[in-house]
mmCIF file of C-alpha atoms in Angstrom:
data_model
loop_
_atom_site.group_PDB
_atom_site.id
_atom_site.type_symbol
_atom_site.label_atom_id
_atom_site.label_comp_id
_atom_site.label_asym_id
_atom_site.label_seq_id
_atom_site.Cartn_x
_atom_site.Cartn_y
_atom_site.Cartn_z
ATOM 1 C CA MET A 1 74.759 49.912 -33.919
ATOM 2 C CA GLY A 2 72.429 47.194 -34.966
ATOM 3 C CA ASP A 3 74.698 46.037 -37.857
ATOM 4 C CA GLU A 4 77.809 45.880 -35.846
ATOM 5 C CA GLN A 5 79.624 42.652 -35.057
ATOM 6 C CA ILE A 6 79.460 40.905 -31.681
ATOM 7 C CA LEU A 7 82.544 41.673 -29.758
ATOM 8 C CA PRO A 8 84.065 39.574 -26.974
ATOM 9 C CA TYR A 9 83.668 41.078 -23.484
ATOM 10 C CA PRO A 10 86.537 43.473 -22.886
ATOM 11 C CA TYR A 11 86.810 43.088 -19.129
ATOM 12 C CA GLU A 12 88.194 40.515 -16.734
ATOM 13 C CA PHE A 13 86.180 39.411 -13.580
ATOM 14 C CA TYR A 14 88.009 38.575 -10.487
ATOM 15 C CA ASN A 15 87.079 37.524 -6.888
ATOM 16 C CA ILE A 16 86.973 39.798 -3.876
ATOM 17 C CA SER A 17 89.349 38.878 -1.026
ATOM 18 C CA ASP A 18 88.380 36.576 1.681
ATOM 19 C CA GLU A 19 88.448 39.435 4.163
ATOM 20 C CA GLU A 20 86.100 41.579 2.009
ATOM 21 C CA LYS A 21 83.807 38.576 1.738
ATOM 22 C CA SER A 22 83.615 38.022 5.467
ATOM 23 C CA ILE A 23 82.951 41.681 6.188
ATOM 24 C CA ASN A 24 80.049 41.741 3.745
ATOM 25 C CA GLU A 25 78.524 38.513 4.895
ATOM 26 C CA LYS A 26 78.639 39.600 8.522
ATOM 27 C CA LEU A 27 76.410 42.503 7.852
ATOM 28 C CA HIS A 28 73.847 41.099 5.316
ATOM 29 C CA ALA A 29 71.162 38.667 6.403
ATOM 30 C CA TYR A 30 71.191 37.103 2.832
ATOM 31 C CA PRO A 31 74.477 38.090 1.200
ATOM 32 C CA TYR A 32 75.220 37.931 -2.474
ATOM 33 C CA GLU A 33 78.318 36.527 -4.059
ATOM 34 C CA PHE A 34 80.336 39.343 -5.472
ATOM 35 C CA LEU A 35 82.984 39.801 -8.233
ATOM 36 C CA ARG A 36 84.914 42.694 -9.325
ATOM 37 C CA VAL A 37 85.095 43.582 -13.043
ATOM 38 C CA GLY A 38 87.416 45.627 -15.187
ATOM 39 C CA PRO A 39 90.394 47.880 -14.396
ATOM 40 C CA LYS A 40 88.412 50.052 -11.958
ATOM 41 C CA GLY A 41 87.179 47.010 -10.033
ATOM 42 C CA TYR A 42 83.516 47.666 -9.965
ATOM 43 C CA LEU A 43 81.712 45.352 -7.547
ATOM 44 C CA VAL A 44 78.866 43.291 -9.150
ATOM 45 C CA SER A 45 76.791 40.244 -8.304
ATOM 46 C CA LYS A 46 78.355 37.158 -9.658
ATOM 47 C CA ILE A 47 75.242 36.540 -11.713
ATOM 48 C CA PHE A 48 76.119 39.726 -13.822
ATOM 49 C CA LYS A 49 78.829 37.653 -15.537
ATOM 50 C CA THR A 50 76.164 35.537 -17.288
ATOM 51 C CA ASP A 51 74.703 38.564 -19.311
ATOM 52 C CA ALA A 52 77.462 41.111 -19.299
ATOM 53 C CA ALA A 53 78.586 40.407 -22.974
ATOM 54 C CA ASN A 54 74.971 40.645 -24.126
ATOM 55 C CA ILE A 55 74.572 43.961 -22.357
ATOM 56 C CA TYR A 56 77.881 45.180 -23.867
ATOM 57 C CA ASN A 57 76.769 44.056 -27.417
ATOM 58 C CA LEU A 58 73.160 45.379 -27.033
ATOM 59 C CA PRO A 59 71.971 46.860 -30.344
ATOM 60 C CA LEU A 60 70.680 50.331 -29.677
ATOM 61 C CA ARG A 61 68.281 52.589 -31.556
ATOM 62 C CA SER A 62 68.474 56.265 -32.150
ATOM 63 C CA ASN A 63 65.434 56.957 -30.188
ATOM 64 C CA ASP A 64 66.442 55.055 -27.082
ATOM 65 C CA ILE A 65 66.546 57.060 -23.877
ATOM 66 C CA PHE A 66 68.741 56.013 -20.994
ATOM 67 C CA VAL A 67 68.396 57.282 -17.365
ATOM 68 C CA THR A 68 71.560 56.210 -15.458
ATOM 69 C CA SER A 69 73.065 56.846 -12.038
ATOM 70 C CA TYR A 70 74.760 55.363 -9.104
ATOM 71 C CA GLN A 71 71.767 54.099 -7.207
ATOM 72 C CA ARG A 72 69.829 56.244 -4.752
ATOM 73 C CA SER A 73 71.020 59.432 -6.498
ATOM 74 C CA GLY A 74 67.525 60.537 -7.772
ATOM 75 C CA THR A 75 66.986 57.918 -10.348
ATOM 76 C CA THR A 76 63.272 57.328 -9.965
ATOM 77 C CA TRP A 77 62.589 61.040 -9.880
ATOM 78 C CA THR A 78 64.539 61.558 -13.077
ATOM 79 C CA GLN A 79 62.890 58.565 -14.789
ATOM 80 C CA GLU A 80 59.420 59.995 -14.191
ATOM 81 C CA LEU A 81 60.528 63.425 -15.407
ATOM 82 C CA VAL A 82 62.136 61.973 -18.576
ATOM 83 C CA TRP A 83 59.269 59.685 -19.370
ATOM 84 C CA LEU A 84 56.601 62.262 -19.033
ATOM 85 C CA LEU A 85 58.427 64.721 -21.273
ATOM 86 C CA ALA A 86 59.228 62.133 -23.861
ATOM 87 C CA SER A 87 55.708 60.822 -23.846
ATOM 88 C CA ASP A 88 53.951 64.192 -24.292
ATOM 89 C CA LEU A 89 52.930 64.551 -20.746
ATOM 90 C CA ASN A 90 50.760 61.378 -20.663
ATOM 91 C CA TYR A 91 49.741 61.589 -16.956
ATOM 92 C CA GLU A 92 47.013 58.993 -17.412
ATOM 93 C CA LYS A 93 49.528 56.352 -18.343
ATOM 94 C CA ALA A 94 52.072 57.583 -15.951
ATOM 95 C CA LEU A 95 49.644 57.134 -12.998
ATOM 96 C CA SER A 96 48.286 53.777 -14.190
ATOM 97 C CA THR A 97 51.350 51.948 -15.335
ATOM 98 C CA PRO A 98 54.185 51.195 -12.835
ATOM 99 C CA LEU A 99 57.474 52.802 -13.672
ATOM 100 C CA ILE A 100 59.135 49.342 -13.577
ATOM 101 C CA GLU A 101 57.064 48.428 -16.536
ATOM 102 C CA ARG A 102 57.638 51.733 -18.502
ATOM 103 C CA TYR A 103 61.435 51.307 -18.204
ATOM 104 C CA SER A 104 63.603 48.256 -18.964
ATOM 105 C CA PHE A 105 65.946 47.961 -15.935
ATOM 106 C CA LEU A 106 69.184 46.782 -17.756
ATOM 107 C CA GLU A 107 70.716 44.827 -14.851
ATOM 108 C CA MET A 108 67.601 44.009 -12.896
ATOM 109 C CA PHE A 109 68.480 40.246 -12.953
ATOM 110 C CA MET A 110 71.420 41.138 -10.550
ATOM 111 C CA ASN A 111 68.883 41.661 -7.805
ATOM 112 C CA VAL A 112 68.094 37.921 -7.566
ATOM 113 C CA PRO A 113 70.655 36.277 -5.252
ATOM 114 C CA ASP A 114 73.167 33.826 -6.784
ATOM 115 C CA THR A 115 71.557 30.816 -5.005
ATOM 116 C CA GLY A 116 68.743 31.418 -7.650
ATOM 117 C CA ILE A 117 65.054 31.488 -7.287
ATOM 118 C CA ASP A 118 64.728 28.774 -4.693
ATOM 119 C CA GLY A 119 67.057 30.528 -2.295
ATOM 120 C CA PHE A 120 65.372 33.898 -2.860
ATOM 121 C CA MET A 121 61.950 32.368 -2.211
ATOM 122 C CA LYS A 122 63.200 30.757 0.960
ATOM 123 C CA ALA A 123 64.620 34.062 2.280
ATOM 124 C CA LEU A 124 61.451 35.938 1.524
ATOM 125 C CA SER A 125 59.206 33.246 3.024
ATOM 126 C CA GLN A 126 61.174 33.451 6.300
ATOM 127 C CA ASN A 127 61.069 37.253 6.496
ATOM 128 C CA SER A 128 57.667 38.233 4.992
ATOM 129 C CA GLU A 129 54.341 38.232 6.576
ATOM 130 C CA ASN A 130 52.459 38.568 3.248
ATOM 131 C CA PHE A 131 54.252 35.743 1.478
ATOM 132 C CA ASN A 132 52.266 34.278 -1.482
ATOM 133 C CA LYS A 133 54.352 31.587 -3.141
ATOM 134 C CA GLU A 134 52.551 31.659 -6.555
ATOM 135 C CA ASP A 135 52.607 35.462 -7.004
ATOM 136 C CA MET A 136 56.076 35.788 -5.655
ATOM 137 C CA LEU A 137 57.425 33.112 -7.984
ATOM 138 C CA LYS A 138 56.059 34.936 -10.995
ATOM 139 C CA MET A 139 57.570 38.286 -9.789
ATOM 140 C CA ILE A 140 60.987 36.675 -9.017
ATOM 141 C CA LYS A 141 61.120 34.979 -12.403
ATOM 142 C CA TRP A 142 60.506 38.352 -14.025
ATOM 143 C CA LEU A 143 62.944 40.135 -11.870
ATOM 144 C CA GLY A 144 65.650 37.552 -12.474
ATOM 145 C CA SER A 145 65.394 37.310 -16.242
ATOM 146 C CA PRO A 146 68.003 39.152 -18.273
ATOM 147 C CA ILE A 147 66.354 41.964 -20.093
ATOM 148 C CA THR A 148 68.549 42.019 -23.227
ATOM 149 C CA SER A 149 66.422 39.645 -25.130
ATOM 150 C CA ASP A 150 63.173 41.299 -24.042
ATOM 151 C CA LEU A 151 64.576 44.624 -25.123
ATOM 152 C CA ALA A 152 64.725 43.405 -28.790
ATOM 153 C CA THR A 153 60.954 43.211 -28.934
ATOM 154 C CA ARG A 154 60.182 46.466 -27.047
ATOM 155 C CA PRO A 155 58.495 49.143 -29.240
ATOM 156 C CA SER A 156 60.262 52.445 -29.670
ATOM 157 C CA PRO A 157 60.965 54.615 -27.988
ATOM 158 C CA ARG A 158 62.595 52.320 -25.416
ATOM 159 C CA PHE A 159 63.260 53.725 -21.980
ATOM 160 C CA ILE A 160 66.231 52.020 -20.254
ATOM 161 C CA LYS A 161 67.280 52.492 -16.615
ATOM 162 C CA SER A 162 70.653 51.362 -15.361
ATOM 163 C CA HIS A 163 72.977 51.763 -12.328
ATOM 164 C CA LEU A 164 75.906 50.449 -14.371
ATOM 165 C CA PRO A 165 78.841 52.722 -14.920
ATOM 166 C CA MET A 166 79.516 53.990 -18.532
ATOM 167 C CA SER A 167 82.127 51.344 -19.208
ATOM 168 C CA LEU A 168 79.776 48.444 -18.381
ATOM 169 C CA LEU A 169 76.814 49.772 -20.487
ATOM 170 C CA PRO A 170 76.285 48.838 -24.173
ATOM 171 C CA ARG A 171 79.448 49.993 -25.924
ATOM 172 C CA ASN A 172 79.609 53.547 -27.212
ATOM 173 C CA PRO A 173 75.918 54.338 -26.117
ATOM 174 C CA LEU A 174 76.205 58.131 -26.820
ATOM 175 C CA ASP A 175 76.959 57.356 -30.509
ATOM 176 C CA THR A 176 73.401 56.284 -30.905
ATOM 177 C CA ALA A 177 71.111 56.916 -27.883
ATOM 178 C CA LYS A 178 70.329 59.804 -25.532
ATOM 179 C CA MET A 179 71.252 59.556 -21.854
ATOM 180 C CA VAL A 180 70.383 61.503 -18.711
ATOM 181 C CA TYR A 181 72.791 60.811 -15.825
ATOM 182 C CA ILE A 182 71.864 61.912 -12.270
ATOM 183 C CA ALA A 183 74.528 62.325 -9.564
ATOM 184 C CA ARG A 184 74.217 63.164 -5.852
ATOM 185 C CA ASP A 185 76.433 64.026 -2.923
ATOM 186 C CA PRO A 186 77.916 60.631 -1.915
ATOM 187 C CA ARG A 187 77.140 61.261 1.793
ATOM 188 C CA ASP A 188 73.453 61.620 0.906
ATOM 189 C CA VAL A 189 73.689 58.614 -1.269
ATOM 190 C CA ALA A 190 75.076 56.522 1.567
ATOM 191 C CA VAL A 191 72.174 57.589 3.835
ATOM 192 C CA SER A 192 69.609 56.692 1.214
ATOM 193 C CA TYR A 193 71.320 53.447 0.177
ATOM 194 C CA TYR A 194 71.523 52.397 3.856
ATOM 195 C CA HIS A 195 67.692 52.688 4.137
ATOM 196 C CA HIS A 196 67.149 51.034 0.753
ATOM 197 C CA THR A 197 69.251 48.043 1.781
ATOM 198 C CA ARG A 198 67.129 47.666 4.954
ATOM 199 C CA LEU A 199 64.049 48.064 2.824
ATOM 200 C CA PHE A 200 64.323 44.825 0.799
ATOM 201 C CA MET A 201 63.526 41.752 2.898
ATOM 202 C CA HIS A 202 65.926 39.517 0.931
ATOM 203 C CA THR A 203 68.992 41.686 1.742
ATOM 204 C CA GLY A 204 68.129 42.553 5.330
ATOM 205 C CA PHE A 205 71.014 44.701 6.241
ATOM 206 C CA LYS A 206 71.731 44.047 9.870
ATOM 207 C CA GLY A 207 74.432 46.663 10.713
ATOM 208 C CA THR A 208 74.484 50.216 11.861
ATOM 209 C CA PHE A 209 74.775 53.085 9.501
ATOM 210 C CA LYS A 210 78.364 53.548 10.518
ATOM 211 C CA GLU A 211 79.075 49.997 9.443
ATOM 212 C CA PHE A 212 77.186 50.590 6.134
ATOM 213 C CA TRP A 213 79.232 53.761 5.480
ATOM 214 C CA HIS A 214 82.453 51.783 5.818
ATOM 215 C CA LEU A 215 81.077 49.214 3.292
ATOM 216 C CA PHE A 216 80.088 51.987 0.912
ATOM 217 C CA HIS A 217 83.177 54.153 1.058
ATOM 218 C CA GLY A 218 85.374 51.082 1.210
ATOM 219 C CA ASN A 219 83.969 49.897 -2.173
ATOM 220 C CA LEU A 220 82.133 46.912 -0.784
ATOM 221 C CA MET A 221 78.611 47.878 -2.046
ATOM 222 C CA LYS A 222 77.354 47.064 -5.507
ATOM 223 C CA MET A 223 78.736 49.319 -8.241
ATOM 224 C CA THR A 224 81.360 50.937 -6.122
ATOM 225 C CA PRO A 225 83.818 52.548 -6.410
ATOM 226 C CA TYR A 226 81.265 55.386 -6.353
ATOM 227 C CA PHE A 227 83.621 58.240 -7.636
ATOM 228 C CA GLU A 228 84.763 56.248 -10.626
ATOM 229 C CA HIS A 229 81.098 55.673 -11.567
ATOM 230 C CA VAL A 230 80.314 59.378 -11.467
ATOM 231 C CA LYS A 231 83.588 60.525 -13.050
ATOM 232 C CA GLU A 232 82.962 58.204 -16.117
ATOM 233 C CA ALA A 233 79.785 60.024 -16.812
ATOM 234 C CA TRP A 234 81.167 63.531 -15.953
ATOM 235 C CA GLU A 235 83.793 63.088 -18.658
ATOM 236 C CA LYS A 236 81.046 62.639 -21.234
ATOM 237 C CA ARG A 237 78.897 65.614 -20.049
ATOM 238 C CA HIS A 238 79.682 67.740 -23.091
ATOM 239 C CA ASP A 239 78.562 65.032 -25.467
ATOM 240 C CA PRO A 240 75.377 66.266 -27.294
ATOM 241 C CA ASN A 241 73.580 63.041 -26.351
ATOM 242 C CA MET A 242 74.386 63.318 -22.620
ATOM 243 C CA LEU A 243 72.672 65.433 -20.017
ATOM 244 C CA PHE A 244 74.488 65.324 -16.663
ATOM 245 C CA LEU A 245 72.220 66.452 -13.748
ATOM 246 C CA PHE A 246 72.836 66.930 -10.019
ATOM 247 C CA TYR A 247 70.136 65.866 -7.564
ATOM 248 C CA GLU A 248 70.834 68.978 -5.618
ATOM 249 C CA ASP A 249 69.903 71.198 -8.545
ATOM 250 C CA LEU A 250 66.516 69.306 -8.916
ATOM 251 C CA SER A 251 65.902 69.796 -5.345
ATOM 252 C CA LYS A 252 66.909 73.469 -5.284
ATOM 253 C CA ASP A 253 65.158 74.584 -8.578
ATOM 254 C CA LEU A 254 62.899 71.915 -10.085
ATOM 255 C CA PRO A 255 61.394 74.191 -12.730
ATOM 256 C CA ALA A 256 64.865 74.971 -14.093
ATOM 257 C CA ALA A 257 65.826 71.297 -14.069
ATOM 258 C CA VAL A 258 62.545 70.434 -15.989
ATOM 259 C CA GLN A 259 63.501 72.970 -18.568
ATOM 260 C CA ARG A 260 66.923 71.609 -19.040
ATOM 261 C CA VAL A 261 65.578 68.062 -19.584
ATOM 262 C CA ALA A 262 62.848 69.409 -21.936
ATOM 263 C CA ASP A 263 65.486 71.268 -23.990
ATOM 264 C CA PHE A 264 67.689 68.232 -24.135
ATOM 265 C CA LEU A 265 64.772 66.109 -25.477
ATOM 266 C CA GLY A 266 63.569 68.774 -27.818
ATOM 267 C CA LYS A 267 60.286 69.226 -26.125
ATOM 268 C CA LYS A 268 58.475 72.526 -25.807
ATOM 269 C CA LEU A 269 56.717 73.459 -22.503
ATOM 270 C CA ASP A 270 54.411 76.400 -21.702
ATOM 271 C CA ASP A 271 54.324 77.829 -18.223
ATOM 272 C CA LYS A 272 51.132 75.951 -17.283
ATOM 273 C CA GLN A 273 52.546 72.609 -18.469
ATOM 274 C CA LYS A 274 55.714 73.217 -16.451
ATOM 275 C CA THR A 275 53.829 74.117 -13.310
ATOM 276 C CA THR A 276 51.592 71.037 -13.656
ATOM 277 C CA LEU A 277 54.737 68.780 -14.212
ATOM 278 C CA CYS A 278 56.598 70.273 -11.231
ATOM 279 C CA ASP A 279 53.565 69.606 -9.116
ATOM 280 C CA HIS A 280 53.271 66.050 -10.134
ATOM 281 C CA LEU A 281 57.093 65.626 -9.404
ATOM 282 C CA SER A 282 56.949 67.355 -6.057
ATOM 283 C CA ILE A 283 58.241 65.097 -3.297
ATOM 284 C CA GLU A 284 54.886 65.419 -1.467
ATOM 285 C CA ASN A 285 53.025 64.109 -4.511
ATOM 286 C CA PHE A 286 55.749 61.688 -5.481
ATOM 287 C CA LYS A 287 55.606 59.780 -2.095
ATOM 288 C CA LYS A 288 51.975 59.215 -2.632
ATOM 289 C CA ASN A 289 52.238 58.023 -6.216
ATOM 290 C CA LYS A 290 51.847 54.299 -6.257
ATOM 291 C CA ALA A 291 53.219 53.894 -9.863
ATOM 292 C CA VAL A 292 56.664 55.067 -8.803
ATOM 293 C CA ASN A 293 56.837 53.575 -5.316
ATOM 294 C CA CYS A 294 57.128 49.904 -6.397
ATOM 295 C CA ASP A 295 53.919 49.178 -4.478
ATOM 296 C CA GLU A 296 53.530 45.949 -6.450
ATOM 297 C CA LEU A 297 56.697 44.695 -4.544
ATOM 298 C CA ARG A 298 55.354 45.837 -1.176
ATOM 299 C CA VAL A 299 52.097 43.975 -1.719
ATOM 300 C CA LEU A 300 54.032 40.814 -2.315
ATOM 301 C CA GLY A 301 55.859 41.187 0.971
ATOM 302 C CA MET A 302 59.401 42.202 -0.421
ATOM 303 C CA PHE A 303 59.678 45.393 1.671
ATOM 304 C CA ALA A 304 60.241 45.937 5.443
ATOM 305 C CA LYS A 305 57.373 47.568 7.138
ATOM 306 C CA ASP A 306 59.257 50.501 8.559
ATOM 307 C CA GLU A 307 61.100 51.653 5.380
ATOM 308 C CA GLU A 308 59.787 53.469 2.215
ATOM 309 C CA PHE A 309 60.987 53.289 -1.435
ATOM 310 C CA ILE A 310 60.609 57.039 -1.790
ATOM 311 C CA ARG A 311 61.822 58.571 1.379
ATOM 312 C CA LYS A 312 62.322 62.337 2.260
ATOM 313 C CA GLY A 313 63.771 63.505 -0.990
ATOM 314 C CA LYS A 314 66.044 65.728 0.853
ATOM 315 C CA ALA A 315 69.369 67.173 -0.214
ATOM 316 C CA GLY A 316 71.988 67.750 2.491
ATOM 317 C CA GLY A 317 70.399 65.521 5.255
ATOM 318 C CA TRP A 318 73.568 63.456 5.765
ATOM 319 C CA PRO A 319 74.818 65.416 8.905
ATOM 320 C CA ASP A 320 71.910 63.713 10.836
ATOM 321 C CA TYR A 321 73.774 60.434 10.428
ATOM 322 C CA PHE A 322 77.446 61.244 10.497
ATOM 323 C CA ASP A 323 79.439 61.576 13.634
ATOM 324 C CA GLU A 324 82.705 63.761 13.749
ATOM 325 C CA GLU A 325 84.958 60.819 12.826
ATOM 326 C CA MET A 326 82.821 59.842 9.806
ATOM 327 C CA THR A 327 82.443 63.483 8.704
ATOM 328 C CA GLN A 328 86.288 63.986 8.595
ATOM 329 C CA GLU A 329 86.701 60.665 6.931
ATOM 330 C CA ALA A 330 84.141 61.721 4.215
ATOM 331 C CA ASP A 331 85.807 65.040 3.793
ATOM 332 C CA LYS A 332 89.128 63.464 3.072
ATOM 333 C CA TRP A 333 87.587 60.722 0.810
ATOM 334 C CA ILE A 334 85.826 63.283 -1.276
ATOM 335 C CA ALA A 335 88.729 65.658 -1.506
ATOM 336 C CA ASP A 336 91.145 62.814 -2.591
ATOM 337 C CA ASN A 337 88.745 61.619 -5.253
ATOM 338 C CA LEU A 338 88.023 65.068 -6.712
ATOM 339 C CA ASN A 339 91.643 66.089 -6.703
ATOM 340 C CA ASP A 340 92.043 65.005 -10.360
ATOM 341 C CA THR A 341 88.839 66.370 -11.772
ATOM 342 C CA ASP A 342 86.800 69.553 -12.083
ATOM 343 C CA LEU A 343 83.734 67.607 -10.825
ATOM 344 C CA ARG A 344 82.148 69.388 -7.810
ATOM 345 C CA PHE A 345 78.873 68.724 -6.082
ATOM 346 C CA PRO A 346 76.509 71.740 -5.600
ATOM 347 C CA THR A 347 76.416 73.084 -2.067
ATOM 348 C CA VAL A 348 73.179 72.853 -0.171
ATOM 349 C CA LYS A 349 72.120 75.808 2.037
#
């Protein structure tokens, strides 16, 4: 794709309604300004518009590996699995180099609010006990810098993470690169995303889980509508450069999932290597692994004390959060959105 011409961005951006804006602002301590993009109306931070065309036109390499998902679907788990298999099980580097350095997060710059660095710093200084202005400024500048120019200088193989749907990624990525997409029951995604939104001090979600659920299933959280996101990847599941995984399958039978990813990447594993890798990836060990828990952000005071980046790693835990009304609402929402596809989420016993 490197020799292809630069194309104009194919999608229109448009504003959310005043009502949607007021609902979102009411529940976030430090809200972002949102836009919708494309015919499916994906919700993105306004700042995404500044680099969307560069992402769309990003030159890819044949040994690039993407790990993509709707967020809180098991992305970090999958990233570590993919990186270790593709890097010949280099545990020493995996444990000593943070995952956010081993992967380029394609739309990471969207996580800095639209008021820019000054507004971000102000929000964090008000909410954080560990605020260090100099260290925080360095981190925020790094977080808020579009990654497309940096990717050009990254050595191969490049590992790229994204929560963008297929249509907003570099064009025709599967013509050139490999991709692992991980999907998860949207009810569990909602629970995990709720805690994630409370985790980051600069978002500071103030509402109840029920209020969060209405934002999520009402397409008022980033990258929603959720089902359109998953279905775009599902439609590509038979492409030889796509591996579509379910979080529930990793949770239920990790060794089998490890083997599927190894086969996809053309890597051979003996039984001992597979056992060691599964032990490394076990939720018990994963929660203690500082390289995958974004500890560098916690040290800087960006995380709330009572929330964790890697939580329970549980599949099917959503009933603990849903009342009867929400359960019925979710059942109908899921049924309506799966009506036109053979996509089905694995059942959890």
